[in-house]
């Protein structure tokens, strides 16, 4: 069965749950390469489409004032609702198990402990990459942000 790389926005509370319980219960909002992403970048390749889906997830977190913390998750197609016909990269995913998480992507707001401003159209959010073995470090970075950072715990 084919796998789909999905970018799941996480609150600091969800990140902690993923660390301690090694699982998050779905359904969860996420982004992925959809027909809309491919249509928006018709001359793009798989890497460019993945990057666009990642940036859409990051921008969604930042625009809502949430810390930018994303899990890149590889799920089988049957665990992803691609919402064909949608106008963006939005998908819904089922349960996420820690072994299915390929990496964590964290915004500068979390890494530096400061607020991030949403870039202008066409600009990208800077994201740092963390291996899942570093989840404890990412949890500590998120904790350092304080209580304002977890509206959707």
Coordinates of C-alpha atoms in Angstrom, one line a residue:
X1 CA 0.0 0.0 0.0
X2 CA 1.2 3.5 -0.8
X3 CA 2.3 5.8 2.0
X4 CA 1.5 9.5 2.2
X5 CA 3.7 12.1 3.9
X6 CA 1.4 14.3 6.0
X7 CA 2.4 17.4 8.1
X8 CA 0.4 17.4 11.3
X9 CA 0.4 20.6 13.3
X10 CA 0.9 20.0 17.0
X11 CA 0.2 22.0 20.1
X12 CA 2.9 21.7 22.9
X13 CA 0.4 19.5 24.8
X14 CA 0.0 17.1 21.8
X15 CA 3.7 17.0 21.4
X16 CA 4.1 16.0 25.0
X17 CA 1.4 13.3 24.6
X18 CA 3.2 12.0 21.5
X19 CA 6.4 11.8 23.5
X20 CA 4.9 10.1 26.6
X21 CA 2.1 7.9 25.1
X22 CA 3.9 7.4 21.7
X23 CA 0.6 8.0 20.0
X24 CA -2.0 10.7 19.2
X25 CA -5.6 9.8 18.6
X26 CA -7.2 10.9 15.3
X27 CA -8.8 12.4 13.5
X28 CA -6.2 15.1 13.2
X29 CA -6.0 18.0 10.8
X30 CA -2.9 17.9 8.6
X31 CA -1.6 18.9 5.2
X32 CA -0.2 16.7 2.4
X33 CA 0.4 16.8 -1.3
X34 CA -3.1 17.0 -2.8
X35 CA -4.4 17.6 -6.4
X36 CA -4.7 21.3 -5.4
X37 CA -1.0 21.5 -4.4
X38 CA 0.1 19.8 -7.7
X39 CA -2.3 22.1 -9.6
X40 CA -0.8 25.2 -8.0
X41 CA 2.7 24.1 -9.0
X42 CA 2.1 22.4 -12.3
X43 CA 5.8 22.4 -13.2
X44 CA 6.9 21.3 -9.8
X45 CA 8.3 18.0 -8.7
X46 CA 7.5 15.8 -5.7
X47 CA 10.0 17.7 -3.5
X48 CA 8.6 21.1 -4.3
X49 CA 5.0 19.8 -3.7
X50 CA 6.1 18.4 -0.3
X51 CA 7.7 21.7 0.6
X52 CA 4.5 23.6 -0.3
X53 CA 2.4 21.3 1.9
X54 CA 4.9 21.8 4.8
X55 CA 4.9 25.6 4.4
X56 CA 1.1 25.6 4.3
X57 CA 0.9 23.7 7.6
X58 CA 3.5 26.1 9.2
X59 CA 1.7 29.2 7.9
X60 CA -1.6 27.9 9.4
X61 CA 0.0 27.5 12.8
X62 CA 1.7 30.9 12.7
X63 CA -1.4 32.7 11.5
X64 CA -3.4 31.3 14.4
X65 CA -0.8 32.5 16.9
X66 CA 0.2 28.9 17.8
X67 CA 3.8 27.8 18.1
X68 CA 5.0 26.3 14.9
X69 CA 5.5 22.6 15.6
X70 CA 4.8 20.0 12.9
X71 CA 5.2 16.3 12.7
X72 CA 6.1 14.8 9.3
X73 CA 4.2 11.5 9.4
X74 CA 4.2 8.7 6.9
X75 CA 0.8 7.0 6.8
X76 CA -0.8 4.5 4.6
X77 CA -3.4 5.9 2.2
X78 CA -6.3 4.3 4.1
X79 CA -5.5 6.4 7.1
X80 CA -5.6 9.7 5.2
X81 CA -8.6 11.5 3.9
X82 CA -7.2 13.5 0.9
X83 CA -10.4 15.5 0.5
X84 CA -10.2 15.4 -3.3
X85 CA -11.5 18.5 -4.8
X86 CA -10.3 20.7 -2.0
X87 CA -8.6 24.0 -2.7
X88 CA -5.5 23.5 -0.6
X89 CA -3.3 20.9 1.1
X90 CA -5.7 20.2 3.9
X91 CA -6.3 16.5 4.8
X92 CA -7.5 14.6 7.8
X93 CA -5.5 11.8 9.2
X94 CA -6.3 8.9 11.6
X95 CA -4.2 8.0 14.7
X96 CA -0.5 8.9 14.6
X97 CA 2.0 6.5 16.2
X98 CA 5.5 7.8 17.1
X99 CA 7.2 5.2 14.9
X100 CA 5.3 6.7 11.8
X101 CA 6.8 10.2 12.5
X102 CA 9.7 10.7 10.2
X103 CA 10.8 14.1 11.6
X104 CA 9.7 17.2 13.6
X105 CA 9.8 20.6 12.0
X106 CA 9.9 23.6 14.4
X107 CA 9.5 27.3 13.7
X108 CA 12.0 29.9 14.8
X109 CA 9.4 31.1 17.4
X110 CA 9.9 27.8 19.3
X111 CA 13.6 27.6 18.7
X112 CA 14.3 31.1 19.8
X113 CA 11.5 31.5 22.3
X114 CA 10.1 34.6 20.5
X115 CA 7.0 35.4 18.5
X116 CA 7.1 34.8 14.8
X117 CA 5.5 37.0 12.3
X118 CA 3.7 35.5 9.4
X119 CA 5.7 36.3 6.3
X120 CA 4.3 38.2 3.4
X121 CA 2.8 36.2 0.5
X122 CA 5.5 34.3 -1.3
X123 CA 7.9 34.3 1.7
X124 CA 8.7 31.2 3.7
X125 CA 8.7 30.4 7.3
X126 CA 12.1 29.2 8.6
X127 CA 11.8 25.7 10.1
X128 CA 14.4 23.7 11.9
X129 CA 14.4 19.9 11.5
X130 CA 14.6 17.5 14.4
X131 CA 14.9 13.7 14.4
X132 CA 12.2 12.0 16.5
X133 CA 15.0 10.9 18.9
X134 CA 15.2 14.6 19.8
X135 CA 11.5 14.8 20.8
X136 CA 12.5 15.5 24.4
X137 CA 14.5 18.5 23.4
X138 CA 11.6 19.9 21.3
X139 CA 9.2 19.3 24.2
X140 CA 11.6 21.4 26.4
X141 CA 11.7 24.2 23.8
X142 CA 7.9 24.2 23.7
X143 CA 7.7 24.3 27.5
X144 CA 10.0 27.3 27.6
X145 CA 7.4 29.3 25.7
X146 CA 5.1 29.2 28.7
X147 CA 1.3 28.8 29.0
X148 CA 0.4 31.2 26.2
X149 CA 1.7 28.7 23.8
X150 CA -0.9 25.9 24.2
X151 CA -4.4 27.1 23.3
X152 CA -5.3 23.6 21.9
X153 CA -3.7 21.4 24.5

